[in-house]
mmCIF file of C-alpha atoms in Angstrom:
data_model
loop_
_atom_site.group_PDB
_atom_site.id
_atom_site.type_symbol
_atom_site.label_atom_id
_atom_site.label_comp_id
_atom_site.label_asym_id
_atom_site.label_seq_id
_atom_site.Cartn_x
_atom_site.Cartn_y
_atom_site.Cartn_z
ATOM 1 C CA UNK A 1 18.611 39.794 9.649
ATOM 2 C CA UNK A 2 15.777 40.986 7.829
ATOM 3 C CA UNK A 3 17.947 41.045 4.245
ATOM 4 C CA UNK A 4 19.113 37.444 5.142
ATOM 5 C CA UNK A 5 15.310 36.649 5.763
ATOM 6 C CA UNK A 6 14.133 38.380 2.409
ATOM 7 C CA UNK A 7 17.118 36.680 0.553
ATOM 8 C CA UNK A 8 16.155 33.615 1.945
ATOM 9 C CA UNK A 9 12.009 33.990 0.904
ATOM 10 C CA UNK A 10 13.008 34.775 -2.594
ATOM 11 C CA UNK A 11 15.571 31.278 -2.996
ATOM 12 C CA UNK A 12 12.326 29.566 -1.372
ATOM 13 C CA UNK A 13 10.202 31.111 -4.259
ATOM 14 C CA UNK A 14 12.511 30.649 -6.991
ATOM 15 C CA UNK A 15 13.072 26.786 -5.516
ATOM 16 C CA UNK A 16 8.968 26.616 -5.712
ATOM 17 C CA UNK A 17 9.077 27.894 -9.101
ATOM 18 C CA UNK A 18 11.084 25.436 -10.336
ATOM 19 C CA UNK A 19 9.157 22.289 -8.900
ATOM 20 C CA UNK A 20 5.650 24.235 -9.776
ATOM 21 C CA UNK A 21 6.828 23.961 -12.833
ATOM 22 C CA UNK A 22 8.328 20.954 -13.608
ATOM 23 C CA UNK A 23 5.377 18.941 -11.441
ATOM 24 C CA UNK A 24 2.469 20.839 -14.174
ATOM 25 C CA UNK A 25 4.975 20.655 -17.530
ATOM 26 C CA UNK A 26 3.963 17.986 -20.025
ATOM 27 C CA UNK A 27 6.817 15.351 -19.940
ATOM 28 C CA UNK A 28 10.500 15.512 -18.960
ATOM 29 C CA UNK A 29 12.173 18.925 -19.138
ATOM 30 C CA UNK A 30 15.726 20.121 -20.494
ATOM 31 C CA UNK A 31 17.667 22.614 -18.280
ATOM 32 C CA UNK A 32 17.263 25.312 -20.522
ATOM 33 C CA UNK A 33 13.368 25.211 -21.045
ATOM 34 C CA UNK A 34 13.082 25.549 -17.511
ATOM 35 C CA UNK A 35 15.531 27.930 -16.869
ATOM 36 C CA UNK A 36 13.590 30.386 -20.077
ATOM 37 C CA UNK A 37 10.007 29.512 -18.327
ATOM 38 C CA UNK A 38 10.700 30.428 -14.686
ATOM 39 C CA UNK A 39 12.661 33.214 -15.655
ATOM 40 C CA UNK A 40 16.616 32.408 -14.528
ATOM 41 C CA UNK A 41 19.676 32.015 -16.103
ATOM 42 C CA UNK A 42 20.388 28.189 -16.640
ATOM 43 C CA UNK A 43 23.214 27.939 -13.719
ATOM 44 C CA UNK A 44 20.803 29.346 -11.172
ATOM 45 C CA UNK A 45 18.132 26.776 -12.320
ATOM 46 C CA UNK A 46 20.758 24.396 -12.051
ATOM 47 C CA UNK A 47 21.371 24.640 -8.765
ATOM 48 C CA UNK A 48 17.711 24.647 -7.579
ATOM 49 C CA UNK A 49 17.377 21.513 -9.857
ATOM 50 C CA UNK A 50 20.241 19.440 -7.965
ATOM 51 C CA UNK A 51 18.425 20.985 -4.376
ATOM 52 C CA UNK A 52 15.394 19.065 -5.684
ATOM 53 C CA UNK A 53 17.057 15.823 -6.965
ATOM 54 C CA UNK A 54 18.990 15.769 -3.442
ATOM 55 C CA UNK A 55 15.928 16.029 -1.558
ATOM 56 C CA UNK A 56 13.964 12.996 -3.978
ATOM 57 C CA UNK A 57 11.353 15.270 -5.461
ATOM 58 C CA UNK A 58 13.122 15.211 -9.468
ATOM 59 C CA UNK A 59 15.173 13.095 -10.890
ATOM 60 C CA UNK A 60 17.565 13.148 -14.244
ATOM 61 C CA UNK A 61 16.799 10.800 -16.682
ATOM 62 C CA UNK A 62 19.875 8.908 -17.500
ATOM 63 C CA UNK A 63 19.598 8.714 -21.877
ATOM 64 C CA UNK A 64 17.936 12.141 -22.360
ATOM 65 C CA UNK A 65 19.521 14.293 -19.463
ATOM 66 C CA UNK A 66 15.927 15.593 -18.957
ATOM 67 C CA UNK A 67 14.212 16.645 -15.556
ATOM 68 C CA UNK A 68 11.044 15.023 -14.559
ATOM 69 C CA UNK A 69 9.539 15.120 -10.347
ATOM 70 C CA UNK A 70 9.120 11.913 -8.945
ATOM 71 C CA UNK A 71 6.288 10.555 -7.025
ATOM 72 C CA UNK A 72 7.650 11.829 -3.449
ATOM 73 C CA UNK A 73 5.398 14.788 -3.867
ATOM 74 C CA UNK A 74 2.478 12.111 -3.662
ATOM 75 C CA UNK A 75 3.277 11.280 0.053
ATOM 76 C CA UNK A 76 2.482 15.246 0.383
ATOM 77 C CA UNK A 77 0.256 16.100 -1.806
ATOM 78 C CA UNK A 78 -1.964 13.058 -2.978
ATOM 79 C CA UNK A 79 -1.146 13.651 -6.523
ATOM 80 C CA UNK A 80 1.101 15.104 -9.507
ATOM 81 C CA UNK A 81 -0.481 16.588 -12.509
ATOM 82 C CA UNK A 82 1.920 14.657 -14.842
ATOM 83 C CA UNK A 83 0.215 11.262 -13.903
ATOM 84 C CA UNK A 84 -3.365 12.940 -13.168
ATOM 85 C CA UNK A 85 -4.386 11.627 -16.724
ATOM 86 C CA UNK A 86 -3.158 7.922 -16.276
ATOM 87 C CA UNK A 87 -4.991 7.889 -12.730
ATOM 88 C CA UNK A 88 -8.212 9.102 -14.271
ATOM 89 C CA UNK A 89 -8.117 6.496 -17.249
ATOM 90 C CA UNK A 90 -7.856 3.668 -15.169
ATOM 91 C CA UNK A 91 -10.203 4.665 -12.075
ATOM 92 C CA UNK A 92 -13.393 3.768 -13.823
ATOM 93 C CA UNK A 93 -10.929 0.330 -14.754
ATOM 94 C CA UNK A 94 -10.300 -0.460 -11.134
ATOM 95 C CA UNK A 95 -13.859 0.357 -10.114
ATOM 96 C CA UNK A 96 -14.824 -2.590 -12.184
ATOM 97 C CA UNK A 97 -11.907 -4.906 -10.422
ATOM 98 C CA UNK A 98 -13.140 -3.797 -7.034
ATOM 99 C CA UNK A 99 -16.987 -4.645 -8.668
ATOM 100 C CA UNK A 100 -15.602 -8.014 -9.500
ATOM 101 C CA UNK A 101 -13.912 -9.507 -6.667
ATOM 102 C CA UNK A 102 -15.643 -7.349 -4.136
ATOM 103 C CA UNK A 103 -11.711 -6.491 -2.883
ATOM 104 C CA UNK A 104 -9.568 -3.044 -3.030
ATOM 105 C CA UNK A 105 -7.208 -2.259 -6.096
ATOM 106 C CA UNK A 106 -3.570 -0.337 -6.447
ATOM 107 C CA UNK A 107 -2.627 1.290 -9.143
ATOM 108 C CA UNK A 108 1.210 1.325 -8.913
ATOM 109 C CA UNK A 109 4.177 2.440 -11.339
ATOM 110 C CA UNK A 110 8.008 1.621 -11.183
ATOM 111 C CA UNK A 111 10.486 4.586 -9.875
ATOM 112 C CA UNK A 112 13.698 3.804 -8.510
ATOM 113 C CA UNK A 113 13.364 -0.038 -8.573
ATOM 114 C CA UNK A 114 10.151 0.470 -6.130
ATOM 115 C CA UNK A 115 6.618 0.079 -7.029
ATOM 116 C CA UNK A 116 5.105 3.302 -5.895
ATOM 117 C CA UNK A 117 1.407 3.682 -5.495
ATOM 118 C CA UNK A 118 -0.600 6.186 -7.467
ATOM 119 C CA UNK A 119 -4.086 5.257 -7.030
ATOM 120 C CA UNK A 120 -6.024 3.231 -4.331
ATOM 121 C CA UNK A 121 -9.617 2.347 -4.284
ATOM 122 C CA UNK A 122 -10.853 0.977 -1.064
ATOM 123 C CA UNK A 123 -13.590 -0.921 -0.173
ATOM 124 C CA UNK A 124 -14.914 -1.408 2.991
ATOM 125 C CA UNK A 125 -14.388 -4.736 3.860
ATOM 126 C CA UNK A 126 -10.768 -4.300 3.639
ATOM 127 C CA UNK A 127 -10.618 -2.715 7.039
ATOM 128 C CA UNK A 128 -9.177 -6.417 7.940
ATOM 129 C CA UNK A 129 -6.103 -5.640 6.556
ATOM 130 C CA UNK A 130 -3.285 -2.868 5.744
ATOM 131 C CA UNK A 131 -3.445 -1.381 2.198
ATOM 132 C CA UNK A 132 -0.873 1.242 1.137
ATOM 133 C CA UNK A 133 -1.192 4.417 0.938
ATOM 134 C CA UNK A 134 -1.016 6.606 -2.094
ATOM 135 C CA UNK A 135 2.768 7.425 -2.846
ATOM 136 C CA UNK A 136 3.791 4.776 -0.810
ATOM 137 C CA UNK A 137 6.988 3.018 -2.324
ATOM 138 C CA UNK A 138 7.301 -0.809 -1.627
ATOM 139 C CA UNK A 139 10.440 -3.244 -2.519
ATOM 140 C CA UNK A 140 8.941 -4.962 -5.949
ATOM 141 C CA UNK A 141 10.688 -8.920 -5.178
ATOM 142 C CA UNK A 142 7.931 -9.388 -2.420
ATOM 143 C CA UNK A 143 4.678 -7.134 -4.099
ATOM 144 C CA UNK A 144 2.276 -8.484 -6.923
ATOM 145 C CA UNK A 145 3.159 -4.968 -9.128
ATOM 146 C CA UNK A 146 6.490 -5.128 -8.546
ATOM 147 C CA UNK A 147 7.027 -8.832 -9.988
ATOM 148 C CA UNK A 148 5.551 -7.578 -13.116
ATOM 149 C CA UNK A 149 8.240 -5.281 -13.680
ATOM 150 C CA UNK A 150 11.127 -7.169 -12.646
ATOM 151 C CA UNK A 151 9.474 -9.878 -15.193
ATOM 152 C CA UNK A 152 10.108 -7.255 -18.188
ATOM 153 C CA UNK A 153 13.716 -6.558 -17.028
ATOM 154 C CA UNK A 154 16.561 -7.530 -19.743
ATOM 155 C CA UNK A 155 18.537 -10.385 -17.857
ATOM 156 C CA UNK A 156 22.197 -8.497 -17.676
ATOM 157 C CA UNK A 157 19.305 -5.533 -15.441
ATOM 158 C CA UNK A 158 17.642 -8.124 -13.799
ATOM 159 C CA UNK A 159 21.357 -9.711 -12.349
ATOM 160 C CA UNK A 160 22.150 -6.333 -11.174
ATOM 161 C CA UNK A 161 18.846 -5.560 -9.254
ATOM 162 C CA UNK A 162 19.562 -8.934 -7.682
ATOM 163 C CA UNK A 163 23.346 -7.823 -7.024
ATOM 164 C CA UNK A 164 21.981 -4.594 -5.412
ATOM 165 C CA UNK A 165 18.973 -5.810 -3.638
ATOM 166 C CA UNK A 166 18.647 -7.155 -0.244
ATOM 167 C CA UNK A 167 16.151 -9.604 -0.751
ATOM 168 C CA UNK A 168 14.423 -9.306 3.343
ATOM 169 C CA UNK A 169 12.085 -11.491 4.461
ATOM 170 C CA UNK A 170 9.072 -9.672 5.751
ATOM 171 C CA UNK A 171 6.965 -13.117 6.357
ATOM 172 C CA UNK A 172 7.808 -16.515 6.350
ATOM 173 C CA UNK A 173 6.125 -17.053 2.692
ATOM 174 C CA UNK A 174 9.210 -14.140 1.384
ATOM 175 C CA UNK A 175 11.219 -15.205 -1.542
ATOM 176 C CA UNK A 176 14.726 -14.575 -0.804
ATOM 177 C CA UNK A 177 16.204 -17.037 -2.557
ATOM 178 C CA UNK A 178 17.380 -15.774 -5.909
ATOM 179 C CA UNK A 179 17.117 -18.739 -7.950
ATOM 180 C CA UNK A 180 13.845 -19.030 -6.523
ATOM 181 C CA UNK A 181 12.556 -15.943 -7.731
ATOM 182 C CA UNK A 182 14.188 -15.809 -10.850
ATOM 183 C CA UNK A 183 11.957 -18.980 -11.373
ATOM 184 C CA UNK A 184 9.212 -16.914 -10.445
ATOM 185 C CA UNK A 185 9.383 -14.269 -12.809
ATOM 186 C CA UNK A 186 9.416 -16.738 -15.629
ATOM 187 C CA UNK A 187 6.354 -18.129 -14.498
ATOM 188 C CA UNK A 188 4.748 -14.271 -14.341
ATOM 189 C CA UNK A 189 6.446 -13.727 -17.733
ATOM 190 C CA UNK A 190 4.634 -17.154 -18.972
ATOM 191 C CA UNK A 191 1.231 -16.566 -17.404
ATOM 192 C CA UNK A 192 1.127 -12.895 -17.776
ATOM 193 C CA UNK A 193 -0.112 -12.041 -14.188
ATOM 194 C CA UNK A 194 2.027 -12.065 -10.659
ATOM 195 C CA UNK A 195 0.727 -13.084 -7.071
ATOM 196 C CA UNK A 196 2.101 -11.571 -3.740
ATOM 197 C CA UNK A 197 1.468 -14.546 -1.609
ATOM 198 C CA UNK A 198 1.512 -13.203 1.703
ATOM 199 C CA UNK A 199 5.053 -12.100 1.034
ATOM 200 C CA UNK A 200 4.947 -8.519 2.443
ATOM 201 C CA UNK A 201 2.037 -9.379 5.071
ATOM 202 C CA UNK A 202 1.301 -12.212 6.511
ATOM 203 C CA UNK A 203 -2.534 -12.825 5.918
ATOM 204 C CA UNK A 204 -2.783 -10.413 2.671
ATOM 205 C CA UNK A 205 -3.113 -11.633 -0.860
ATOM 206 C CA UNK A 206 -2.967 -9.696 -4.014
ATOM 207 C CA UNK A 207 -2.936 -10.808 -7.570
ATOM 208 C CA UNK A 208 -1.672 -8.381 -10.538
ATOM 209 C CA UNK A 209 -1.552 -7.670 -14.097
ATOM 210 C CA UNK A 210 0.604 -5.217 -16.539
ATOM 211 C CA UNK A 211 -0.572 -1.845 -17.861
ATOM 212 C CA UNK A 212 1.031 -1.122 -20.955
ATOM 213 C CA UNK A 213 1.914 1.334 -23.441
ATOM 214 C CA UNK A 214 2.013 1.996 -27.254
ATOM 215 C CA UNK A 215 5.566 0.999 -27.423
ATOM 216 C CA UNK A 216 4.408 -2.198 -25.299
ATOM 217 C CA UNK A 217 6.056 -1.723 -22.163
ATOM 218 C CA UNK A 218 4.950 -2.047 -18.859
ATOM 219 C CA UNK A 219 3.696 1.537 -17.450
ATOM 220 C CA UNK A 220 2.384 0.399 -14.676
ATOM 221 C CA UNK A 221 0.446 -2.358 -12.777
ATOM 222 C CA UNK A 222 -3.687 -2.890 -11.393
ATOM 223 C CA UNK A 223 -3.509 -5.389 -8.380
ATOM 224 C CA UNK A 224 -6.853 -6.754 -6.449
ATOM 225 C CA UNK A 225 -5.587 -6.877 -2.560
ATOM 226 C CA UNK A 226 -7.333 -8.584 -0.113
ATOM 227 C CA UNK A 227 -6.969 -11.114 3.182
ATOM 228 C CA UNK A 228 -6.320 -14.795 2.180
ATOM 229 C CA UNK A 229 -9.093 -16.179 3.689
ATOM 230 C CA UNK A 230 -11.202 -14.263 1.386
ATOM 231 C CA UNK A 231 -8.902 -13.802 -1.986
ATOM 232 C CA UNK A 232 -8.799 -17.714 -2.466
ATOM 233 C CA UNK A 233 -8.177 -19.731 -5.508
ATOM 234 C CA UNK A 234 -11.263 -20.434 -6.693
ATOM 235 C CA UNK A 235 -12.551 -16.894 -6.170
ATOM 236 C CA UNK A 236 -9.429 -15.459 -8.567
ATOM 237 C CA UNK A 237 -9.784 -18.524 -11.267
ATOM 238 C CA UNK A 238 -12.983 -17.604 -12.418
ATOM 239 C CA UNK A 239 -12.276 -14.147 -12.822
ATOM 240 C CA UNK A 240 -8.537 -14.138 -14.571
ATOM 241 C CA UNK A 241 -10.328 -13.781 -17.663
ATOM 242 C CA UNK A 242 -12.320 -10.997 -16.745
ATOM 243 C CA UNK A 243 -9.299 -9.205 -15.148
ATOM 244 C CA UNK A 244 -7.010 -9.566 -18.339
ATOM 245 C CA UNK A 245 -9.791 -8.482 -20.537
ATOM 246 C CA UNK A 246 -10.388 -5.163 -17.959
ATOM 247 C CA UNK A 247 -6.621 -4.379 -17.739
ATOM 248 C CA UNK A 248 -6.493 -5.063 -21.957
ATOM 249 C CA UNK A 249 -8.889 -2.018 -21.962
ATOM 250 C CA UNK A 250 -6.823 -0.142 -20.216
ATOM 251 C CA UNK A 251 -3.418 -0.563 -22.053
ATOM 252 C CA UNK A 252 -5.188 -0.137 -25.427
ATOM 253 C CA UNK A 253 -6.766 3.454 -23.642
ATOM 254 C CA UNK A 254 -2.426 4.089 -23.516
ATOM 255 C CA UNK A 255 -2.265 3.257 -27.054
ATOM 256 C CA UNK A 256 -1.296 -0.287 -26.489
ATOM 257 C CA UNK A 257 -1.778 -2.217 -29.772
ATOM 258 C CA UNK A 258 -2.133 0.401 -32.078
ATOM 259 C CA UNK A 259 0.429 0.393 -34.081
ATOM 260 C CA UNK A 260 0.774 -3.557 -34.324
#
């Protein structure tokens, strides 16, 4: 019993190892880097890699056959080190949005065709309403975030999302029409922003735009939440300007721009 236990500490430590390390490395990971810095042979690592993938917390990226974790540990923990820097460089960014429209703001990034939430600044006032919850993950047809990224998706990816999909409706303002949505993701595409129109909850309102990167894709997106009555028209108008120029900061922080 007390071998089996032992046995069983050390796979737990060697399993911990692995994550540790692949949660605090700088970018995506080949087998055999990880295997050399936690000190296995590269089928032992293996197998502690797939335990990890199984359970959500890495995942295999399909072109490079690298390891990276995923944003699971968030729901735990509150934060990964590997996006610690992109959450730092926008806070003061989404202190400013909550300054300007006197609402809460999400920072949010794409994983598994959710948008999963990274960073949340609250404000009081929005006790009126739900906000998510840091590593949250939320279906992107009916979310603000999400519609930005579906907007950048190639059509032949786009068809299959919508293939794959169940498009649910949540409220009775829920796009689940796909004609009608692919309509509105030209419109984000065209105006450069996306609105969750009480589509997830019925009395919340949250308006969006695009973080990018130096190679000019969408990282990941800022949106202003708040209660309908309050997040109105002719509040948001006034400030689009203001919002694009904030979230233009931002991207060119991530290099956006430089090279162009």
């Amino acid at each position: 019993m007390n071998e089996r236990k032992t046995q069983g500490n050390q796979s737990g430590e060697k399993l911990l190892r692995v994550l540790e390390h692949l949660v605090s490395a700088d970018g995506a990971q080949k087998l055999q880097d990880i295997a050399k810095t936690v000190g296995m042979n590269s089928s032992t690592t293996l197998r502690f890699v797939n335990t990890l993938i199984g359970c959500g917390y890495v995942r295999q990226d399909e072109e490079t056959a690298q390891y990276m974790p995923t944003f699971k540990i968030c729901a735990l923990a509150g934060r990964i080190h590997r996006e610690e820097g992109l959450r730092r460089i926008a806070r003061p960014y989404m202190e400013r949005l909550s300054d300007l429209f006197g609402e809460s703001v999400c920072l949010a990034i794409e994983e598994n065709k959710k948008a999963v939430y990274v960073e949340v600044l609250r404000v009081k006032n929005q006790s009126l309403m739900a906000v998510q919850a840091v590593g949250s993950a939320v279906q992107m047809y009916c979310n603000g975030i999400g519609k930005l990224f579906l907007s950048a998706y190639p059509d032949e990816e786009l068809e299959r999302y919508l293939e794959n999909e169940e498009l649910t409706a949540h409220t009775g303002h829920t796009i689940v029409e796909k004609e009608k949505l692919r309509k509105e993701l030209e419109l984000v595409r065209k105006r450069g922003y996306a609105y969750d129109n009480q589509e997830r909850e019925l009395g919340a309102r949250c308006i969006a735009f695009p973080v990018r990167d130096s190679s000019g894709k969408i990282v990941a997106g800022i949106s202003v939440t708040g209660p309908y009555s309050r997040l109105t028209d002719e509040l948001i108008e006034p400030r689009l300007v203001e919002f694009r120029r904030i979230t233009d900061e931002l991207s060119r922080q991530l290099g956006y721009g430089m090279f162009r």
